[in-house]
PDB file of C-alpha atoms in Angstrom:
ATOM      1  CA  MET A  19      13.194   8.269  -7.424  1.00  0.00           C
ATOM      2  CA  TYR A  20      10.505   7.069  -5.051  1.00  0.00           C
ATOM      3  CA  ARG A  21       7.244   9.067  -5.044  1.00  0.00           C
ATOM      4  CA  PRO A  22       5.437   8.850  -1.689  1.00  0.00           C
ATOM      5  CA  SER A  23       1.817   7.846  -1.402  1.00  0.00           C
ATOM      6  CA  ALA A  24       0.893  11.427  -0.407  1.00  0.00           C
ATOM      7  CA  HIS A  25       1.737  12.446  -3.987  1.00  0.00           C
ATOM      8  CA  PHE A  26      -1.247  10.340  -5.125  1.00  0.00           C
ATOM      9  CA  ARG A  27      -3.755  11.273  -2.414  1.00  0.00           C
ATOM     10  CA  ARG A  28      -7.367  10.815  -3.480  1.00  0.00           C
ATOM     11  CA  THR A  29      -9.675  13.787  -3.879  1.00  0.00           C
ATOM     12  CA  ALA A  30     -12.799  14.068  -1.745  1.00  0.00           C
ATOM     13  CA  GLU A  31     -14.832  13.012  -4.780  1.00  0.00           C
ATOM     14  CA  GLU A  32     -12.622   9.942  -5.351  1.00  0.00           C
ATOM     15  CA  ARG A  33     -13.131   8.998  -1.705  1.00  0.00           C
ATOM     16  CA  ARG A  34     -16.917   9.174  -2.134  1.00  0.00           C
ATOM     17  CA  ASP A  35     -17.103   7.548  -5.568  1.00  0.00           C
ATOM     18  CA  GLN A  36     -15.463   4.122  -5.794  1.00  0.00           C
ATOM     19  CA  LEU A  37     -15.699   4.101  -9.594  1.00  0.00           C
ATOM     20  CA  LEU A  38     -13.708   7.345  -9.818  1.00  0.00           C
ATOM     21  CA  SER A  39     -11.170   5.938  -7.394  1.00  0.00           C
ATOM     22  CA  TRP A  40     -10.993   2.670  -9.323  1.00  0.00           C
ATOM     23  CA  ASN A  41     -10.398   4.441 -12.644  1.00  0.00           C
ATOM     24  CA  ARG A  42      -7.124   6.021 -11.524  1.00  0.00           C
ATOM     25  CA  GLU A  43      -3.958   4.530 -12.987  1.00  0.00           C
ATOM     26  CA  ASP A  44      -2.488   1.572 -11.096  1.00  0.00           C
ATOM     27  CA  THR A  45       0.299   3.440  -9.337  1.00  0.00           C
ATOM     28  CA  ALA A  46      -2.124   6.010  -7.915  1.00  0.00           C
ATOM     29  CA  PHE A  47      -4.711   3.357  -7.041  1.00  0.00           C
ATOM     30  CA  PHE A  48      -2.176   1.297  -5.058  1.00  0.00           C
ATOM     31  CA  ALA A  49      -0.527   4.343  -3.491  1.00  0.00           C
ATOM     32  CA  ALA A  50      -3.686   5.821  -2.019  1.00  0.00           C
ATOM     33  CA  GLY A  51      -6.758   3.759  -1.331  1.00  0.00           C
ATOM     34  CA  ALA A  52      -5.596   0.207  -2.012  1.00  0.00           C
ATOM     35  CA  CYS A  53      -2.041   0.007  -0.634  1.00  0.00           C
ATOM     36  CA  HIS A  54      -3.177  -2.553   1.926  1.00  0.00           C
ATOM     37  CA  ILE A  55      -4.647  -4.772  -0.805  1.00  0.00           C
ATOM     38  CA  LEU A  56      -1.357  -4.656  -2.726  1.00  0.00           C
ATOM     39  CA  ALA A  57       0.662  -5.506   0.392  1.00  0.00           C
ATOM     40  CA  PHE A  58      -1.444  -8.510   1.348  1.00  0.00           C
ATOM     41  CA  ALA A  59      -1.617  -9.756  -2.260  1.00  0.00           C
ATOM     42  CA  PHE A  60       2.187  -9.580  -2.342  1.00  0.00           C
ATOM     43  CA  LEU A  61       2.441 -11.611   0.858  1.00  0.00           C
ATOM     44  CA  GLU A  62       0.122 -14.256  -0.567  1.00  0.00           C
ATOM     45  CA  THR A  63       2.056 -14.325  -3.851  1.00  0.00           C
ATOM     46  CA  TYR A  64       5.443 -14.733  -2.155  1.00  0.00           C
ATOM     47  CA  PRO A  65       4.703 -16.415   1.197  1.00  0.00           C
ATOM     48  CA  GLU A  66       8.215 -17.846   1.651  1.00  0.00           C
ATOM     49  CA  ALA A  67      10.159 -14.706   0.650  1.00  0.00           C
ATOM     50  CA  GLY A  68      10.518 -13.374   4.205  1.00  0.00           C
ATOM     51  CA  PHE A  69       8.416 -10.207   3.818  1.00  0.00           C
ATOM     52  CA  ARG A  70       6.005  -8.754   6.358  1.00  0.00           C
ATOM     53  CA  ALA A  71       3.359  -6.070   6.178  1.00  0.00           C
ATOM     54  CA  MET A  72       4.237  -2.691   7.652  1.00  0.00           C
ATOM     55  CA  GLY A  73       2.156   0.397   8.227  1.00  0.00           C
ATOM     56  CA  LEU A  74       3.239   4.016   8.504  1.00  0.00           C
ATOM     57  CA  TRP A  75       1.339   5.520  11.412  1.00  0.00           C
ATOM     58  CA  PRO A  76       1.085   9.283  11.831  1.00  0.00           C
ATOM     59  CA  ARG A  77       1.861  10.170  15.451  1.00  0.00           C
ATOM     60  CA  GLY A  78      -1.236   9.899  17.605  1.00  0.00           C
ATOM     61  CA  GLU A  79      -3.361   8.139  14.972  1.00  0.00           C
ATOM     62  CA  ARG A  80      -4.940   4.719  15.365  1.00  0.00           C
ATOM     63  CA  ASP A  81      -4.783   3.899  11.645  1.00  0.00           C
ATOM     64  CA  PRO A  82      -1.800   3.787   9.317  1.00  0.00           C
ATOM     65  CA  GLY A  83      -1.663   6.170   6.398  1.00  0.00           C
ATOM     66  CA  HIS A  84       0.225   3.747   4.145  1.00  0.00           C
ATOM     67  CA  VAL A  85       0.871  -0.002   4.028  1.00  0.00           C
ATOM     68  CA  TYR A  86       3.787  -1.751   2.333  1.00  0.00           C
ATOM     69  CA  VAL A  87       5.829  -4.938   2.706  1.00  0.00           C
ATOM     70  CA  THR A  88       9.491  -5.316   3.576  1.00  0.00           C
ATOM     71  CA  ASP A  89      12.096  -7.936   4.318  1.00  0.00           C
ATOM     72  CA  GLY A  90      14.378  -5.340   5.913  1.00  0.00           C
ATOM     73  CA  THR A  91      16.489  -4.979   2.769  1.00  0.00           C
ATOM     74  CA  TRP A  92      13.778  -4.187   0.216  1.00  0.00           C
ATOM     75  CA  ALA A  93      10.311  -2.686   0.420  1.00  0.00           C
ATOM     76  CA  PHE A  94       7.534  -3.177  -2.127  1.00  0.00           C
ATOM     77  CA  ASP A  95       4.520  -0.940  -2.686  1.00  0.00           C
ATOM     78  CA  HIS A  96       2.969   1.211  -5.434  1.00  0.00           C
ATOM     79  CA  GLY A  97       6.480   2.312  -6.449  1.00  0.00           C
ATOM     80  CA  GLY A  98       7.714  -1.234  -6.954  1.00  0.00           C
ATOM     81  CA  TRP A  99      11.030  -2.061  -5.286  1.00  0.00           C
ATOM     82  CA  THR A 100      12.550   0.544  -2.970  1.00  0.00           C
ATOM     83  CA  ARG A 101      14.994   0.414  -0.098  1.00  0.00           C
ATOM     84  CA  PRO A 102      13.024   0.767   3.160  1.00  0.00           C
ATOM     85  CA  GLY A 103      15.175   3.686   4.306  1.00  0.00           C
ATOM     86  CA  GLU A 104      14.424   5.634   1.126  1.00  0.00           C
ATOM     87  CA  LEU A 105      10.694   4.868   1.347  1.00  0.00           C
ATOM     88  CA  LEU A 106      10.605   6.144   4.918  1.00  0.00           C
ATOM     89  CA  ALA A 107      12.809   9.210   4.326  1.00  0.00           C
ATOM     90  CA  VAL A 108      10.930  10.378   1.218  1.00  0.00           C
ATOM     91  CA  THR A 109       7.533   9.752   2.788  1.00  0.00           C
ATOM     92  CA  ARG A 110       8.484  11.598   5.980  1.00  0.00           C
ATOM     93  CA  ALA A 111       9.856  14.521   3.951  1.00  0.00           C
ATOM     94  CA  ALA A 112       6.551  14.752   2.058  1.00  0.00           C
ATOM     95  CA  GLU A 113       4.546  14.829   5.310  1.00  0.00           C
ATOM     96  CA  PRO A 114       6.848  16.147   8.044  1.00  0.00           C
ATOM     97  CA  ALA A 115       4.025  17.135  10.406  1.00  0.00           C
ATOM     98  CA  ALA A 116       2.735  13.530  10.463  1.00  0.00           C
ATOM     99  CA  ASP A 117       5.854  12.250  12.255  1.00  0.00           C
ATOM    100  CA  LEU A 118       5.341   8.856  10.595  1.00  0.00           C
ATOM    101  CA  ARG A 119       6.327   5.722  12.494  1.00  0.00           C
ATOM    102  CA  PRO A 120       6.720   2.307  10.842  1.00  0.00           C
ATOM    103  CA  GLN A 121       5.045  -0.540  12.682  1.00  0.00           C
ATOM    104  CA  ALA A 122       4.542  -4.202  11.785  1.00  0.00           C
ATOM    105  CA  ILE A 123       1.017  -5.322  10.952  1.00  0.00           C
ATOM    106  CA  ASN A 124       0.376  -8.620  12.687  1.00  0.00           C
ATOM    107  CA  ALA A 125      -3.122  -9.332  11.405  1.00  0.00           C
ATOM    108  CA  GLY A 126      -4.648 -10.740   8.247  1.00  0.00           C
ATOM    109  CA  LEU A 127      -6.254  -8.475   5.679  1.00  0.00           C
ATOM    110  CA  ASP A 128      -9.848  -8.780   6.897  1.00  0.00           C
ATOM    111  CA  THR A 129      -8.933  -8.138  10.535  1.00  0.00           C
ATOM    112  CA  PHE A 130      -6.641  -5.285   9.553  1.00  0.00           C
ATOM    113  CA  CYS A 131      -9.414  -3.624   7.518  1.00  0.00           C
ATOM    114  CA  ALA A 132     -11.951  -4.014  10.321  1.00  0.00           C
ATOM    115  CA  CYS A 133      -9.602  -2.577  12.944  1.00  0.00           C
ATOM    116  CA  HIS A 134      -8.031   0.248  10.939  1.00  0.00           C
ATOM    117  CA  ARG A 135     -10.682   1.812   8.717  1.00  0.00           C
ATOM    118  CA  HIS A 136      -9.263   0.444   5.469  1.00  0.00           C
ATOM    119  CA  ARG A 137     -11.676  -0.653   2.758  1.00  0.00           C
ATOM    120  CA  PRO A 138     -12.163  -4.443   2.619  1.00  0.00           C
ATOM    121  CA  ARG A 139     -11.843  -6.184  -0.739  1.00  0.00           C
ATOM    122  CA  GLN A 140     -15.584  -6.574  -1.269  1.00  0.00           C
ATOM    123  CA  ARG A 141     -16.226  -2.820  -0.902  1.00  0.00           C
ATOM    124  CA  PHE A 142     -14.212  -1.755  -3.970  1.00  0.00           C
ATOM    125  CA  ALA A 143     -15.944  -1.011  -7.284  1.00  0.00           C
ATOM    126  CA  PHE A 144     -14.409  -4.175  -8.769  1.00  0.00           C
ATOM    127  CA  ASP A 145     -11.992  -6.900  -7.644  1.00  0.00           C
ATOM    128  CA  PRO A 146      -8.863  -5.163  -6.303  1.00  0.00           C
ATOM    129  CA  TRP A 147      -7.139  -8.495  -5.595  1.00  0.00           C
ATOM    130  CA  SER A 148      -6.803  -9.521  -9.245  1.00  0.00           C
ATOM    131  CA  ARG A 149      -5.725  -5.997 -10.125  1.00  0.00           C
ATOM    132  CA  ALA A 150      -3.056  -6.213  -7.400  1.00  0.00           C
ATOM    133  CA  LEU A 151      -1.829  -9.580  -8.690  1.00  0.00           C
ATOM    134  CA  ARG A 152      -1.479  -8.156 -12.211  1.00  0.00           C
ATOM    135  CA  TYR A 153       0.411  -5.155 -10.825  1.00  0.00           C
ATOM    136  CA  ILE A 154       2.779  -7.343  -8.783  1.00  0.00           C
ATOM    137  CA  ALA A 155       3.492  -9.454 -11.885  1.00  0.00           C
ATOM    138  CA  ARG A 156       4.894  -6.363 -13.642  1.00  0.00           C
ATOM    139  CA  PHE A 157       7.903  -6.400 -11.282  1.00  0.00           C
ATOM    140  CA  PRO A 158      10.650  -8.999 -10.927  1.00  0.00           C
ATOM    141  CA  PRO A 159      10.051 -11.429  -8.056  1.00  0.00           C
ATOM    142  CA  PRO A 160      11.965 -10.982  -4.784  1.00  0.00           C
ATOM    143  CA  SER A 161      15.454 -12.399  -5.107  1.00  0.00           C
ATOM    144  CA  GLY A 162      17.738 -10.177  -3.079  1.00  0.00           C
ATOM    145  CA  GLU A 163      18.412  -7.714  -5.922  1.00  0.00           C
ATOM    146  CA  PRO A 164      15.210  -6.516  -7.667  1.00  0.00           C
TER     147      PRO A 164
END
């Protein structure tokens, strides 16, 4: 079953200390704190697969709380392959007060980070891009039926 990103929320100390944040296991790291890196690394890895970046915006907020990719049939994030409806339903159930709304992200990673208070690649303790590529490689590539 899908575990929403809220399940892996960083502590205040992990938010302050990038090394502590970095040292979490991959699923937690890409669920909370580096979901945007994983999404954009996925898009670069599979540019012709028909996926797009999506954010889940809490009502009234200017920044998304979670970023993932979807082709409308499948979604990919820290949990690997999930149906988009399940990802949204489970995430909303975990944070009902947030009234989360999915919205396409139509910017590149650097612009997205600058506009939405997400940490750019160079501000992580180490290289999150190569870590994301290794994580993506653990899952079967997009083919219609992951």
